[in-house]
Amino acid sequence: MAERPAVKIGVLVSGSGTNLQAILDAVARGDLKAEVRVVISNRARAYALERARNHGIAALAIDHRQFASREDFDRALVRELRARDVELVVCAGFMRLLSPVMLDAYTGRIMNIHPALLPSFPGIYGPRDALEYGVRISGCTVFFVTEGVDVGPIIIQSAVPVLPGDDEETLAARIHREEHRIYPEAIRLYQEGRLQVSGRRVIIRDADSASESLALANPRPR
Ligand code: GRF
């Protein structure tokens, strides 16, 4: 089969951008055939913009507060993404809900990552909510963005144990390490044309599935 071209991505951020960094590193290593065309933050001081500039990538701050509505802000996003020929939008710690303006412009072509095993603990406090609930296993989820909060079809999940003595920070750090593994992988599956959405499910062609005998029990049974 002919090799597919690099996927042109636009990354939306609001904060530190460690997931953006993981994506840039995967591209640099040659593990991911992608071209990051632009990084857009709704916060001018997001460190993610600095990371983009360090890689010579266009870095834009578009302050959502300058727009009268969510839709107007999204129209500005669409304009910048289209101007750079972006095919896939990657939300990486982007703290704004997308309106139908973005969802219609990039239907089935927007990914997000969430620091919990969805559909458990959606929203902005994934690790804290998981800890307070008392779950023994949490993790992270990459999914396609649809209308609604953290409800779209799931592409990859990775599970981590909740350990005695964990606080929000230690659990979030453990989850973060997994995010950095699965986000570039999800984008790679997209670039290779292996993802097909069927209702709520994502069908992955030739998926390298976890083995049937692999399970994470916590605590470990004797
Ligand atoms: C991650 O925990 C991600 O799951 C959530 O926002 C955080 C972003 O972290 N959506 P970073 O900016 O990529 O370090």
PDB file of C-alpha atoms and ligand atoms in Angstrom:
ATOM      1  CA  MET A   1       0.000   0.000   0.000  1.00  0.00           C
ATOM      2  CA  ALA A   2       1.240   3.486  -0.829  1.00  0.00           C
ATOM      3  CA  GLU A   3       2.628   5.403   2.123  1.00  0.00           C
ATOM      4  CA  ARG A   4       0.296   8.059   3.348  1.00  0.00           C
ATOM      5  CA  PRO A   5       1.504  11.643   3.556  1.00  0.00           C
ATOM      6  CA  ALA A   6       2.185  13.336   6.880  1.00  0.00           C
ATOM      7  CA  VAL A   7      -1.000  14.512   8.551  1.00  0.00           C
ATOM      8  CA  LYS A   8      -1.195  18.265   8.986  1.00  0.00           C
ATOM      9  CA  ILE A   9      -2.255  19.029  12.503  1.00  0.00           C
ATOM     10  CA  GLY A  10      -3.229  22.077  14.498  1.00  0.00           C
ATOM     11  CA  VAL A  11      -2.835  21.801  18.249  1.00  0.00           C
ATOM     12  CA  LEU A  12      -5.111  23.735  20.615  1.00  0.00           C
ATOM     13  CA  VAL A  13      -3.706  24.406  24.072  1.00  0.00           C
ATOM     14  CA  SER A  14      -4.260  26.485  27.190  1.00  0.00           C
ATOM     15  CA  GLY A  15      -1.411  25.513  29.473  1.00  0.00           C
ATOM     16  CA  SER A  16       1.915  23.818  29.877  1.00  0.00           C
ATOM     17  CA  GLY A  17       1.760  21.685  26.749  1.00  0.00           C
ATOM     18  CA  THR A  18       3.506  18.492  27.822  1.00  0.00           C
ATOM     19  CA  ASN A  19       1.223  16.552  25.473  1.00  0.00           C
ATOM     20  CA  LEU A  20       2.176  18.921  22.663  1.00  0.00           C
ATOM     21  CA  GLN A  21       5.805  18.193  23.559  1.00  0.00           C
ATOM     22  CA  ALA A  22       5.202  14.433  23.428  1.00  0.00           C
ATOM     23  CA  ILE A  23       3.701  14.857  19.956  1.00  0.00           C
ATOM     24  CA  LEU A  24       6.619  17.013  18.770  1.00  0.00           C
ATOM     25  CA  ASP A  25       9.078  14.467  20.183  1.00  0.00           C
ATOM     26  CA  ALA A  26       7.301  11.581  18.443  1.00  0.00           C
ATOM     27  CA  VAL A  27       7.505  13.498  15.156  1.00  0.00           C
ATOM     28  CA  ALA A  28      11.205  14.254  15.727  1.00  0.00           C
ATOM     29  CA  ARG A  29      11.941  10.578  16.461  1.00  0.00           C
ATOM     30  CA  GLY A  30      10.183   9.574  13.263  1.00  0.00           C
ATOM     31  CA  ASP A  31       7.482   7.638  15.142  1.00  0.00           C
ATOM     32  CA  LEU A  32       4.723   9.912  13.889  1.00  0.00           C
ATOM     33  CA  LYS A  33       4.286  11.235  10.376  1.00  0.00           C
ATOM     34  CA  ALA A  34       2.768  14.575  11.206  1.00  0.00           C
ATOM     35  CA  GLU A  35       3.408  18.194  10.524  1.00  0.00           C
ATOM     36  CA  VAL A  36       2.368  20.545  13.297  1.00  0.00           C
ATOM     37  CA  ARG A  37       1.254  23.538  11.257  1.00  0.00           C
ATOM     38  CA  VAL A  38       0.124  25.758  14.106  1.00  0.00           C
ATOM     39  CA  VAL A  39      -0.336  25.819  17.873  1.00  0.00           C
ATOM     40  CA  ILE A  40      -3.137  28.051  19.136  1.00  0.00           C
ATOM     41  CA  SER A  41      -3.713  29.016  22.749  1.00  0.00           C
ATOM     42  CA  ASN A  42      -6.584  30.966  24.256  1.00  0.00           C
ATOM     43  CA  ARG A  43      -4.095  32.115  26.906  1.00  0.00           C
ATOM     44  CA  ALA A  44      -1.191  34.272  25.763  1.00  0.00           C
ATOM     45  CA  ARG A  45       1.035  33.100  28.615  1.00  0.00           C
ATOM     46  CA  ALA A  46       0.618  29.370  28.025  1.00  0.00           C
ATOM     47  CA  TYR A  47       4.041  27.710  28.089  1.00  0.00           C
ATOM     48  CA  ALA A  48       2.874  25.513  25.227  1.00  0.00           C
ATOM     49  CA  LEU A  49       3.320  28.515  22.897  1.00  0.00           C
ATOM     50  CA  GLU A  50       6.953  28.723  23.947  1.00  0.00           C
ATOM     51  CA  ARG A  51       7.425  25.038  23.150  1.00  0.00           C
ATOM     52  CA  ALA A  52       5.965  25.615  19.694  1.00  0.00           C
ATOM     53  CA  ARG A  53       8.253  28.584  19.036  1.00  0.00           C
ATOM     54  CA  ASN A  54      11.255  26.547  20.156  1.00  0.00           C
ATOM     55  CA  HIS A  55      10.408  24.145  17.353  1.00  0.00           C
ATOM     56  CA  GLY A  56       9.919  26.920  14.817  1.00  0.00           C
ATOM     57  CA  ILE A  57       6.173  26.301  14.706  1.00  0.00           C
ATOM     58  CA  ALA A  58       3.647  29.109  14.283  1.00  0.00           C
ATOM     59  CA  ALA A  59       2.296  29.942  17.736  1.00  0.00           C
ATOM     60  CA  LEU A  60      -0.812  32.059  18.087  1.00  0.00           C
ATOM     61  CA  ALA A  61      -2.595  33.449  21.102  1.00  0.00           C
ATOM     62  CA  ILE A  62      -6.275  34.081  20.505  1.00  0.00           C
ATOM     63  CA  ASP A  63      -7.915  35.362  23.667  1.00  0.00           C
ATOM     64  CA  HIS A  64     -11.456  34.001  23.886  1.00  0.00           C
ATOM     65  CA  ARG A  65     -12.458  36.968  26.042  1.00  0.00           C
ATOM     66  CA  GLN A  66     -12.156  39.262  23.042  1.00  0.00           C
ATOM     67  CA  PHE A  67     -15.092  37.572  21.363  1.00  0.00           C
ATOM     68  CA  ALA A  68     -18.756  38.163  22.017  1.00  0.00           C
ATOM     69  CA  SER A  69     -19.659  34.489  21.777  1.00  0.00           C
ATOM     70  CA  ARG A  70     -18.212  30.991  21.702  1.00  0.00           C
ATOM     71  CA  GLU A  71     -19.165  30.832  18.037  1.00  0.00           C
ATOM     72  CA  ASP A  72     -17.227  33.986  17.166  1.00  0.00           C
ATOM     73  CA  PHE A  73     -14.151  32.622  18.924  1.00  0.00           C
ATOM     74  CA  ASP A  74     -14.503  29.336  17.059  1.00  0.00           C
ATOM     75  CA  ARG A  75     -14.816  31.158  13.748  1.00  0.00           C
ATOM     76  CA  ALA A  76     -11.436  32.726  14.442  1.00  0.00           C
ATOM     77  CA  LEU A  77     -10.029  29.271  15.213  1.00  0.00           C
ATOM     78  CA  VAL A  78     -11.434  27.803  12.004  1.00  0.00           C
ATOM     79  CA  ARG A  79      -9.999  30.673  10.004  1.00  0.00           C
ATOM     80  CA  GLU A  80      -6.480  30.179  11.375  1.00  0.00           C
ATOM     81  CA  LEU A  81      -6.613  26.385  11.077  1.00  0.00           C
ATOM     82  CA  ARG A  82      -7.880  26.487   7.501  1.00  0.00           C
ATOM     83  CA  ALA A  83      -5.359  29.151   6.542  1.00  0.00           C
ATOM     84  CA  ARG A  84      -2.681  26.580   7.395  1.00  0.00           C
ATOM     85  CA  ASP A  85      -4.388  23.689   5.708  1.00  0.00           C
ATOM     86  CA  VAL A  86      -4.899  21.807   8.978  1.00  0.00           C
ATOM     87  CA  GLU A  87      -6.599  18.414   8.530  1.00  0.00           C
ATOM     88  CA  LEU A  88      -6.708  17.171  12.121  1.00  0.00           C
ATOM     89  CA  VAL A  89      -7.275  19.291  15.217  1.00  0.00           C
ATOM     90  CA  VAL A  90      -5.606  18.022  18.375  1.00  0.00           C
ATOM     91  CA  CYS A  91      -6.829  19.469  21.668  1.00  0.00           C
ATOM     92  CA  ALA A  92      -4.079  19.127  24.253  1.00  0.00           C
ATOM     93  CA  GLY A  93      -5.107  20.715  27.508  1.00  0.00           C
ATOM     94  CA  PHE A  94      -7.373  23.187  25.712  1.00  0.00           C
ATOM     95  CA  MET A  95      -9.792  24.497  28.314  1.00  0.00           C
ATOM     96  CA  ARG A  96     -12.585  25.728  26.054  1.00  0.00           C
ATOM     97  CA  LEU A  97     -15.682  23.903  24.909  1.00  0.00           C
ATOM     98  CA  LEU A  98     -16.037  23.827  21.149  1.00  0.00           C
ATOM     99  CA  SER A  99     -19.238  25.074  19.546  1.00  0.00           C
ATOM    100  CA  PRO A 100     -20.930  23.649  16.426  1.00  0.00           C
ATOM    101  CA  VAL A 101     -18.881  26.143  14.393  1.00  0.00           C
ATOM    102  CA  MET A 102     -15.718  24.108  15.047  1.00  0.00           C
ATOM    103  CA  LEU A 103     -17.494  20.747  15.214  1.00  0.00           C
ATOM    104  CA  ASP A 104     -19.089  21.293  11.792  1.00  0.00           C
ATOM    105  CA  ALA A 105     -15.890  22.583  10.206  1.00  0.00           C
ATOM    106  CA  TYR A 106     -13.869  19.587  11.468  1.00  0.00           C
ATOM    107  CA  THR A 107     -16.425  16.818  11.936  1.00  0.00           C
ATOM    108  CA  GLY A 108     -14.699  13.588  12.963  1.00  0.00           C
ATOM    109  CA  ARG A 109     -11.353  15.350  12.760  1.00  0.00           C
ATOM    110  CA  ILE A 110     -10.943  16.706  16.294  1.00  0.00           C
ATOM    111  CA  MET A 111      -9.262  14.675  19.043  1.00  0.00           C
ATOM    112  CA  ASN A 112      -9.013  15.347  22.747  1.00  0.00           C
ATOM    113  CA  ILE A 113      -7.341  13.690  25.705  1.00  0.00           C
ATOM    114  CA  HIS A 114      -8.826  13.347  29.151  1.00  0.00           C
ATOM    115  CA  PRO A 115      -7.071  12.336  32.386  1.00  0.00           C
ATOM    116  CA  ALA A 116      -9.547   9.621  33.439  1.00  0.00           C
ATOM    117  CA  LEU A 117     -11.015   6.439  32.055  1.00  0.00           C
ATOM    118  CA  LEU A 118     -14.124   7.841  30.370  1.00  0.00           C
ATOM    119  CA  PRO A 119     -17.047   7.738  30.790  1.00  0.00           C
ATOM    120  CA  SER A 120     -15.939   7.964  34.432  1.00  0.00           C
ATOM    121  CA  PHE A 121     -14.951  11.348  35.755  1.00  0.00           C
ATOM    122  CA  PRO A 122     -15.459  13.730  32.843  1.00  0.00           C
ATOM    123  CA  GLY A 123     -14.910  17.455  33.357  1.00  0.00           C
ATOM    124  CA  ILE A 124     -11.930  19.407  34.549  1.00  0.00           C
ATOM    125  CA  TYR A 125     -11.058  17.514  37.738  1.00  0.00           C
ATOM    126  CA  GLY A 126     -10.555  13.958  36.442  1.00  0.00           C
ATOM    127  CA  PRO A 127      -7.727  12.838  38.772  1.00  0.00           C
ATOM    128  CA  ARG A 128      -9.204  14.568  41.833  1.00  0.00           C
ATOM    129  CA  ASP A 129     -12.673  13.125  41.237  1.00  0.00           C
ATOM    130  CA  ALA A 130     -11.260   9.616  40.718  1.00  0.00           C
ATOM    131  CA  LEU A 131      -9.268   9.869  43.938  1.00  0.00           C
ATOM    132  CA  GLU A 132     -12.214  11.152  45.942  1.00  0.00           C
ATOM    133  CA  TYR A 133     -14.450   8.437  44.575  1.00  0.00           C
ATOM    134  CA  GLY A 134     -11.964   5.822  45.735  1.00  0.00           C
ATOM    135  CA  VAL A 135     -11.344   3.978  42.474  1.00  0.00           C
ATOM    136  CA  ARG A 136      -8.274   1.736  42.460  1.00  0.00           C
ATOM    137  CA  ILE A 137      -7.596   2.078  38.760  1.00  0.00           C
ATOM    138  CA  SER A 138      -7.723   5.246  36.704  1.00  0.00           C
ATOM    139  CA  GLY A 139      -6.028   6.344  33.505  1.00  0.00           C
ATOM    140  CA  CYS A 140      -6.525   8.434  30.424  1.00  0.00           C
ATOM    141  CA  THR A 141      -8.605   8.459  27.258  1.00  0.00           C
ATOM    142  CA  VAL A 142      -8.083   9.798  23.754  1.00  0.00           C
ATOM    143  CA  PHE A 143     -11.365  10.344  21.940  1.00  0.00           C
ATOM    144  CA  PHE A 144     -12.959  12.114  19.006  1.00  0.00           C
ATOM    145  CA  VAL A 145     -14.656  15.323  20.070  1.00  0.00           C
ATOM    146  CA  THR A 146     -18.390  15.542  19.511  1.00  0.00           C
ATOM    147  CA  GLU A 147     -21.011  17.805  21.047  1.00  0.00           C
ATOM    148  CA  GLY A 148     -21.086  17.366  24.828  1.00  0.00           C
ATOM    149  CA  VAL A 149     -18.319  17.176  27.407  1.00  0.00           C
ATOM    150  CA  ASP A 150     -15.889  14.248  27.082  1.00  0.00           C
ATOM    151  CA  VAL A 151     -18.444  11.964  25.436  1.00  0.00           C
ATOM    152  CA  GLY A 152     -17.089  11.238  21.949  1.00  0.00           C
ATOM    153  CA  PRO A 153     -16.032   7.863  20.479  1.00  0.00           C
ATOM    154  CA  ILE A 154     -13.004   6.439  22.287  1.00  0.00           C
ATOM    155  CA  ILE A 155      -9.774   5.750  20.393  1.00  0.00           C
ATOM    156  CA  ILE A 156      -7.282   4.590  23.061  1.00  0.00           C
ATOM    157  CA  GLN A 157      -7.308   4.251  26.822  1.00  0.00           C
ATOM    158  CA  SER A 158      -4.496   3.461  29.210  1.00  0.00           C
ATOM    159  CA  ALA A 159      -4.969   2.402  32.821  1.00  0.00           C
ATOM    160  CA  VAL A 160      -2.806   3.161  35.849  1.00  0.00           C
ATOM    161  CA  PRO A 161      -3.177   2.087  39.473  1.00  0.00           C
ATOM    162  CA  VAL A 162      -4.212   4.483  42.218  1.00  0.00           C
ATOM    163  CA  LEU A 163      -1.627   3.890  44.943  1.00  0.00           C
ATOM    164  CA  PRO A 164      -1.893   4.273  48.701  1.00  0.00           C
ATOM    165  CA  GLY A 165      -0.663   7.725  49.619  1.00  0.00           C
ATOM    166  CA  ASP A 166      -1.534   9.206  46.238  1.00  0.00           C
ATOM    167  CA  ASP A 167      -2.690  12.780  46.162  1.00  0.00           C
ATOM    168  CA  GLU A 168      -4.113  14.607  43.185  1.00  0.00           C
ATOM    169  CA  GLU A 169      -0.643  15.580  42.030  1.00  0.00           C
ATOM    170  CA  THR A 170       0.999  12.149  42.140  1.00  0.00           C
ATOM    171  CA  LEU A 171      -1.960  10.472  40.465  1.00  0.00           C
ATOM    172  CA  ALA A 172      -2.153  13.170  37.789  1.00  0.00           C
ATOM    173  CA  ALA A 173       1.596  12.769  37.122  1.00  0.00           C
ATOM    174  CA  ARG A 174       1.221   8.995  36.676  1.00  0.00           C
ATOM    175  CA  ILE A 175      -1.696   9.548  34.307  1.00  0.00           C
ATOM    176  CA  HIS A 176       0.220  12.237  32.425  1.00  0.00           C
ATOM    177  CA  ARG A 177       3.044   9.812  31.605  1.00  0.00           C
ATOM    178  CA  GLU A 178       0.514   7.541  29.930  1.00  0.00           C
ATOM    179  CA  GLU A 179      -1.058  10.455  28.074  1.00  0.00           C
ATOM    180  CA  HIS A 180       2.308  11.124  26.490  1.00  0.00           C
ATOM    181  CA  ARG A 181       2.399   7.550  25.177  1.00  0.00           C
ATOM    182  CA  ILE A 182      -1.129   7.222  23.874  1.00  0.00           C
ATOM    183  CA  TYR A 183      -1.738  10.633  22.283  1.00  0.00           C
ATOM    184  CA  PRO A 184       0.985  10.339  19.627  1.00  0.00           C
ATOM    185  CA  GLU A 185      -0.159   6.767  19.044  1.00  0.00           C
ATOM    186  CA  ALA A 186      -3.774   7.835  18.438  1.00  0.00           C
ATOM    187  CA  ILE A 187      -2.588  10.428  15.933  1.00  0.00           C
ATOM    188  CA  ARG A 188      -0.428   7.799  14.240  1.00  0.00           C
ATOM    189  CA  LEU A 189      -3.466   5.522  13.815  1.00  0.00           C
ATOM    190  CA  TYR A 190      -5.327   8.444  12.271  1.00  0.00           C
ATOM    191  CA  GLN A 191      -2.440   9.303   9.948  1.00  0.00           C
ATOM    192  CA  GLU A 192      -2.285   5.692   8.808  1.00  0.00           C
ATOM    193  CA  GLY A 193      -5.993   5.837   7.965  1.00  0.00           C
ATOM    194  CA  ARG A 194      -6.815   3.044  10.412  1.00  0.00           C
ATOM    195  CA  LEU A 195      -9.613   4.687  12.414  1.00  0.00           C
ATOM    196  CA  GLN A 196     -13.215   4.329  11.415  1.00  0.00           C
ATOM    197  CA  VAL A 197     -16.024   5.643  13.569  1.00  0.00           C
ATOM    198  CA  SER A 198     -19.117   3.493  13.718  1.00  0.00           C
ATOM    199  CA  GLY A 199     -21.703   5.017  16.042  1.00  0.00           C
ATOM    200  CA  ARG A 200     -20.103   5.215  19.466  1.00  0.00           C
ATOM    201  CA  ARG A 201     -17.303   2.864  18.541  1.00  0.00           C
ATOM    202  CA  VAL A 202     -14.019   3.416  16.819  1.00  0.00           C
ATOM    203  CA  ILE A 203     -12.966   0.481  14.686  1.00  0.00           C
ATOM    204  CA  ILE A 204      -9.187   0.228  14.401  1.00  0.00           C
ATOM    205  CA  ARG A 205      -7.833  -1.642  11.420  1.00  0.00           C
ATOM    206  CA  ASP A 206      -5.075  -4.105  12.370  1.00  0.00           C
ATOM    207  CA  ALA A 207      -5.139  -2.913  15.956  1.00  0.00           C
ATOM    208  CA  ASP A 208      -2.261  -4.130  18.069  1.00  0.00           C
ATOM    209  CA  SER A 209      -4.661  -4.993  20.878  1.00  0.00           C
ATOM    210  CA  ALA A 210      -3.593  -5.654  24.446  1.00  0.00           C
ATOM    211  CA  SER A 211      -3.312  -9.388  25.005  1.00  0.00           C
ATOM    212  CA  GLU A 212      -6.312 -11.226  26.401  1.00  0.00           C
ATOM    213  CA  SER A 213      -4.371 -12.325  29.452  1.00  0.00           C
ATOM    214  CA  LEU A 214      -3.217  -8.827  30.319  1.00  0.00           C
ATOM    215  CA  ALA A 215      -5.176  -7.370  33.208  1.00  0.00           C
ATOM    216  CA  LEU A 216      -4.478  -4.734  35.812  1.00  0.00           C
ATOM    217  CA  ALA A 217      -5.831  -5.657  39.245  1.00  0.00           C
ATOM    218  CA  ASN A 218      -5.099  -3.308  42.106  1.00  0.00           C
ATOM    219  CA  PRO A 219      -4.168  -4.361  44.707  1.00  0.00           C
ATOM    220  CA  ARG A 220      -2.707  -7.451  43.070  1.00  0.00           C
ATOM    221  CA  PRO A 221      -4.431 -10.673  44.096  1.00  0.00           C
ATOM    222  CA  ARG A 222      -2.047 -13.264  45.536  1.00  0.00           C
TER     223      ARG A 222
HETATM  224  C1  GRF B   1      -3.842  16.804  30.499  1.00  0.00           C
HETATM  225  O1  GRF B   1      -3.974  16.176  31.748  1.00  0.00           O
HETATM  226  C2  GRF B   1      -4.988  16.473  29.604  1.00  0.00           C
HETATM  227  O2  GRF B   1      -5.501  15.194  29.830  1.00  0.00           O
HETATM  228  C3  GRF B   1      -6.013  17.515  29.966  1.00  0.00           C
HETATM  229  O3  GRF B   1      -5.249  18.678  30.201  1.00  0.00           O
HETATM  230  C4  GRF B   1      -3.939  18.325  30.616  1.00  0.00           C
HETATM  231  C5  GRF B   1      -2.979  19.025  29.701  1.00  0.00           C
HETATM  232  O4  GRF B   1      -1.653  18.857  30.074  1.00  0.00           O
HETATM  233  N1  GRF B   1      -6.985  17.635  28.910  1.00  0.00           N
HETATM  234  P1  GRF B   1      -0.474  19.442  29.185  1.00  0.00           P
HETATM  235  O5  GRF B   1      -0.721  20.923  28.974  1.00  0.00           O
HETATM  236  O6  GRF B   1      -0.437  18.689  27.891  1.00  0.00           O
HETATM  237  O7  GRF B   1       0.753  19.207  30.008  1.00  0.00           O
END
